[in-house]
Amino acid sequence: MNSWIRKAWPMLTLGLAVVVLLGSFLVYFMGKDMSPGSESAKAANAAKVETAEDLQGFEVIDVSVSNDGFGPDVIEVKAGVPTKINFILTRQVTHVKSLLSSDLGMDLYMQKGDNYYTVDPDLKPGEYQIHCGMYMIYGKIKVV
């Protein structure tokens, strides 16, 4: 028995270190869930809710977002007009957790309900691609 421990102690020590390390990560990451749509994220983003006063002076365009895509999939915006696009996520359980556009610098985390994106009024006319974070649904913002 004594010779077995003498031969196996490096592996036992390594195994114990791995267990302690994984246990430490588990304890560390058991904190609050801040994923989009979680209660903690909603509480953290509560200050971002748009009120009627926040929307004054803006043209608001409503766009429904679901697993099937955007409705409409081409969003028309007038150049130089202050605009907010309200991406309305219709379901809580969906793969659409964020909207992205490298052309616009858009990175919008989605929650069920209203999700406002303020369009840059200095945006030049053209078409700008948008897509969900998983690259499964696509659309366009067309500035005229």
mmCIF file of C-alpha atoms in Angstrom:
data_model
loop_
_atom_site.group_PDB
_atom_site.id
_atom_site.type_symbol
_atom_site.label_atom_id
_atom_site.label_comp_id
_atom_site.label_asym_id
_atom_site.label_seq_id
_atom_site.Cartn_x
_atom_site.Cartn_y
_atom_site.Cartn_z
ATOM 1 C CA MET A 1 0.000 0.000 0.000
ATOM 2 C CA ASN A 2 2.774 2.402 0.942
ATOM 3 C CA SER A 3 4.573 1.861 -2.371
ATOM 4 C CA TRP A 4 1.335 2.492 -4.326
ATOM 5 C CA ILE A 5 0.902 5.926 -2.655
ATOM 6 C CA ARG A 6 4.546 6.750 -3.283
ATOM 7 C CA LYS A 7 4.098 6.029 -7.012
ATOM 8 C CA ALA A 8 0.689 7.713 -7.387
ATOM 9 C CA TRP A 9 1.160 10.889 -5.299
ATOM 10 C CA PRO A 10 1.917 13.173 -8.294
ATOM 11 C CA MET A 11 -1.324 12.139 -10.024
ATOM 12 C CA LEU A 12 -3.313 12.356 -6.792
ATOM 13 C CA THR A 13 -1.964 15.857 -6.176
ATOM 14 C CA LEU A 14 -2.800 16.921 -9.736
ATOM 15 C CA GLY A 15 -6.303 15.480 -9.440
ATOM 16 C CA LEU A 16 -6.877 17.258 -6.145
ATOM 17 C CA ALA A 17 -5.651 20.544 -7.650
ATOM 18 C CA VAL A 18 -8.049 20.153 -10.600
ATOM 19 C CA VAL A 19 -10.982 19.444 -8.270
ATOM 20 C CA VAL A 20 -10.156 22.501 -6.134
ATOM 21 C CA LEU A 21 -9.744 24.693 -9.226
ATOM 22 C CA LEU A 22 -13.033 23.563 -10.794
ATOM 23 C CA GLY A 23 -14.804 23.977 -7.457
ATOM 24 C CA SER A 24 -13.443 27.524 -7.187
ATOM 25 C CA PHE A 25 -14.743 28.380 -10.668
ATOM 26 C CA LEU A 26 -18.125 26.906 -9.800
ATOM 27 C CA VAL A 27 -18.394 29.003 -6.641
ATOM 28 C CA TYR A 28 -17.182 32.128 -8.464
ATOM 29 C CA PHE A 29 -19.631 31.808 -11.363
ATOM 30 C CA MET A 30 -22.640 30.930 -9.198
ATOM 31 C CA GLY A 31 -23.311 34.675 -8.855
ATOM 32 C CA LYS A 32 -26.234 36.481 -10.412
ATOM 33 C CA ASP A 33 -27.312 35.531 -13.897
ATOM 34 C CA MET A 34 -26.749 38.632 -16.055
ATOM 35 C CA SER A 35 -27.672 37.016 -19.359
ATOM 36 C CA PRO A 36 -30.072 39.060 -21.505
ATOM 37 C CA GLY A 37 -33.644 38.424 -20.430
ATOM 38 C CA SER A 38 -32.765 37.388 -16.877
ATOM 39 C CA GLU A 39 -34.344 39.159 -13.923
ATOM 40 C CA SER A 40 -30.950 40.564 -12.877
ATOM 41 C CA ALA A 41 -30.372 42.026 -16.334
ATOM 42 C CA LYS A 42 -33.864 43.541 -16.351
ATOM 43 C CA ALA A 43 -33.189 45.205 -13.013
ATOM 44 C CA ALA A 44 -29.817 46.492 -14.235
ATOM 45 C CA ASN A 45 -31.392 47.865 -17.423
ATOM 46 C CA ALA A 46 -34.440 49.375 -15.700
ATOM 47 C CA ALA A 47 -33.013 52.880 -16.215
ATOM 48 C CA LYS A 48 -32.949 52.288 -20.000
ATOM 49 C CA VAL A 49 -36.734 51.988 -20.355
ATOM 50 C CA GLU A 50 -37.972 54.617 -22.790
ATOM 51 C CA THR A 51 -40.758 56.889 -21.573
ATOM 52 C CA ALA A 52 -43.062 59.104 -23.642
ATOM 53 C CA GLU A 53 -40.811 62.069 -22.790
ATOM 54 C CA ASP A 54 -37.756 60.174 -24.073
ATOM 55 C CA LEU A 55 -39.508 59.550 -27.390
ATOM 56 C CA GLN A 56 -40.565 63.152 -28.005
ATOM 57 C CA GLY A 57 -38.911 64.625 -31.075
ATOM 58 C CA PHE A 58 -38.142 61.179 -32.517
ATOM 59 C CA GLU A 59 -39.820 59.274 -35.300
ATOM 60 C CA VAL A 60 -40.481 55.820 -33.840
ATOM 61 C CA ILE A 61 -40.536 52.779 -36.122
ATOM 62 C CA ASP A 62 -41.894 49.528 -34.672
ATOM 63 C CA VAL A 63 -40.329 46.282 -35.906
ATOM 64 C CA SER A 64 -41.445 42.880 -34.633
ATOM 65 C CA VAL A 65 -38.688 40.361 -34.013
ATOM 66 C CA SER A 66 -39.268 36.612 -33.805
ATOM 67 C CA ASN A 67 -37.448 33.401 -34.626
ATOM 68 C CA ASP A 68 -38.830 33.780 -38.163
ATOM 69 C CA GLY A 69 -37.246 37.185 -38.762
ATOM 70 C CA PHE A 70 -37.993 40.887 -38.732
ATOM 71 C CA GLY A 71 -41.332 42.392 -39.651
ATOM 72 C CA PRO A 72 -40.673 44.328 -41.839
ATOM 73 C CA ASP A 73 -37.270 42.994 -42.878
ATOM 74 C CA VAL A 74 -36.369 46.275 -44.623
ATOM 75 C CA ILE A 75 -36.666 49.209 -42.234
ATOM 76 C CA GLU A 76 -36.858 52.558 -44.012
ATOM 77 C CA VAL A 77 -35.409 55.576 -42.170
ATOM 78 C CA LYS A 78 -35.249 59.181 -43.379
ATOM 79 C CA ALA A 79 -31.773 60.719 -43.390
ATOM 80 C CA GLY A 80 -31.341 63.592 -40.943
ATOM 81 C CA VAL A 81 -34.543 62.799 -39.027
ATOM 82 C CA PRO A 82 -34.054 61.765 -35.380
ATOM 83 C CA THR A 83 -35.313 58.182 -35.309
ATOM 84 C CA LYS A 84 -35.653 55.391 -32.788
ATOM 85 C CA ILE A 85 -36.356 51.870 -33.959
ATOM 86 C CA ASN A 86 -38.383 49.825 -31.489
ATOM 87 C CA PHE A 87 -37.419 46.186 -31.963
ATOM 88 C CA ILE A 88 -40.313 44.354 -30.286
ATOM 89 C CA LEU A 89 -39.290 40.866 -29.223
ATOM 90 C CA THR A 90 -42.491 38.857 -29.347
ATOM 91 C CA ARG A 91 -41.392 35.785 -27.349
ATOM 92 C CA GLN A 92 -39.345 35.283 -24.196
ATOM 93 C CA VAL A 93 -38.008 31.910 -25.343
ATOM 94 C CA THR A 94 -36.122 32.604 -28.560
ATOM 95 C CA HIS A 95 -32.655 32.370 -30.043
ATOM 96 C CA VAL A 96 -32.711 36.137 -30.704
ATOM 97 C CA LYS A 97 -30.792 37.535 -27.751
ATOM 98 C CA SER A 98 -29.053 40.382 -29.557
ATOM 99 C CA LEU A 99 -29.079 42.413 -32.770
ATOM 100 C CA LEU A 100 -25.836 43.389 -34.438
ATOM 101 C CA SER A 101 -24.619 45.505 -37.310
ATOM 102 C CA SER A 102 -20.962 46.144 -37.999
ATOM 103 C CA ASP A 103 -22.025 48.846 -40.505
ATOM 104 C CA LEU A 104 -23.872 50.809 -37.799
ATOM 105 C CA GLY A 105 -21.887 49.814 -34.740
ATOM 106 C CA MET A 106 -25.104 48.293 -33.356
ATOM 107 C CA ASP A 107 -24.931 45.824 -30.481
ATOM 108 C CA LEU A 108 -28.397 45.664 -28.918
ATOM 109 C CA TYR A 109 -29.208 43.067 -26.265
ATOM 110 C CA MET A 110 -32.830 41.996 -26.498
ATOM 111 C CA GLN A 111 -35.461 41.406 -23.835
ATOM 112 C CA LYS A 112 -39.087 40.488 -24.379
ATOM 113 C CA GLY A 113 -41.041 43.588 -25.328
ATOM 114 C CA ASP A 114 -39.675 46.972 -26.385
ATOM 115 C CA ASN A 115 -35.991 47.403 -27.287
ATOM 116 C CA TYR A 116 -35.165 50.867 -28.647
ATOM 117 C CA TYR A 117 -32.231 51.655 -30.898
ATOM 118 C CA THR A 118 -31.416 55.298 -31.658
ATOM 119 C CA VAL A 119 -30.367 55.779 -35.268
ATOM 120 C CA ASP A 120 -27.508 58.221 -35.828
ATOM 121 C CA PRO A 121 -29.095 61.282 -37.527
ATOM 122 C CA ASP A 122 -25.859 61.845 -39.503
ATOM 123 C CA LEU A 123 -26.163 58.448 -41.171
ATOM 124 C CA LYS A 124 -25.614 58.683 -44.916
ATOM 125 C CA PRO A 125 -28.249 57.297 -47.326
ATOM 126 C CA GLY A 126 -27.728 53.645 -48.151
ATOM 127 C CA GLU A 127 -28.520 50.150 -46.964
ATOM 128 C CA TYR A 128 -27.109 48.769 -43.718
ATOM 129 C CA GLN A 129 -27.264 45.071 -42.840
ATOM 130 C CA ILE A 130 -28.528 43.921 -39.425
ATOM 131 C CA HIS A 131 -28.680 40.382 -38.050
ATOM 132 C CA CYS A 132 -29.297 38.483 -34.840
ATOM 133 C CA GLY A 133 -26.330 37.491 -32.696
ATOM 134 C CA MET A 134 -26.448 33.938 -34.048
ATOM 135 C CA TYR A 135 -26.424 35.067 -37.717
ATOM 136 C CA MET A 136 -29.713 33.256 -38.354
ATOM 137 C CA ILE A 137 -32.043 36.140 -39.249
ATOM 138 C CA TYR A 138 -31.128 39.129 -41.383
ATOM 139 C CA GLY A 139 -32.644 42.459 -42.274
ATOM 140 C CA LYS A 140 -31.727 45.901 -43.609
ATOM 141 C CA ILE A 141 -31.991 49.462 -42.435
ATOM 142 C CA LYS A 142 -32.455 51.570 -45.551
ATOM 143 C CA VAL A 143 -31.656 55.265 -45.122
ATOM 144 C CA VAL A 144 -33.323 57.446 -47.782
#
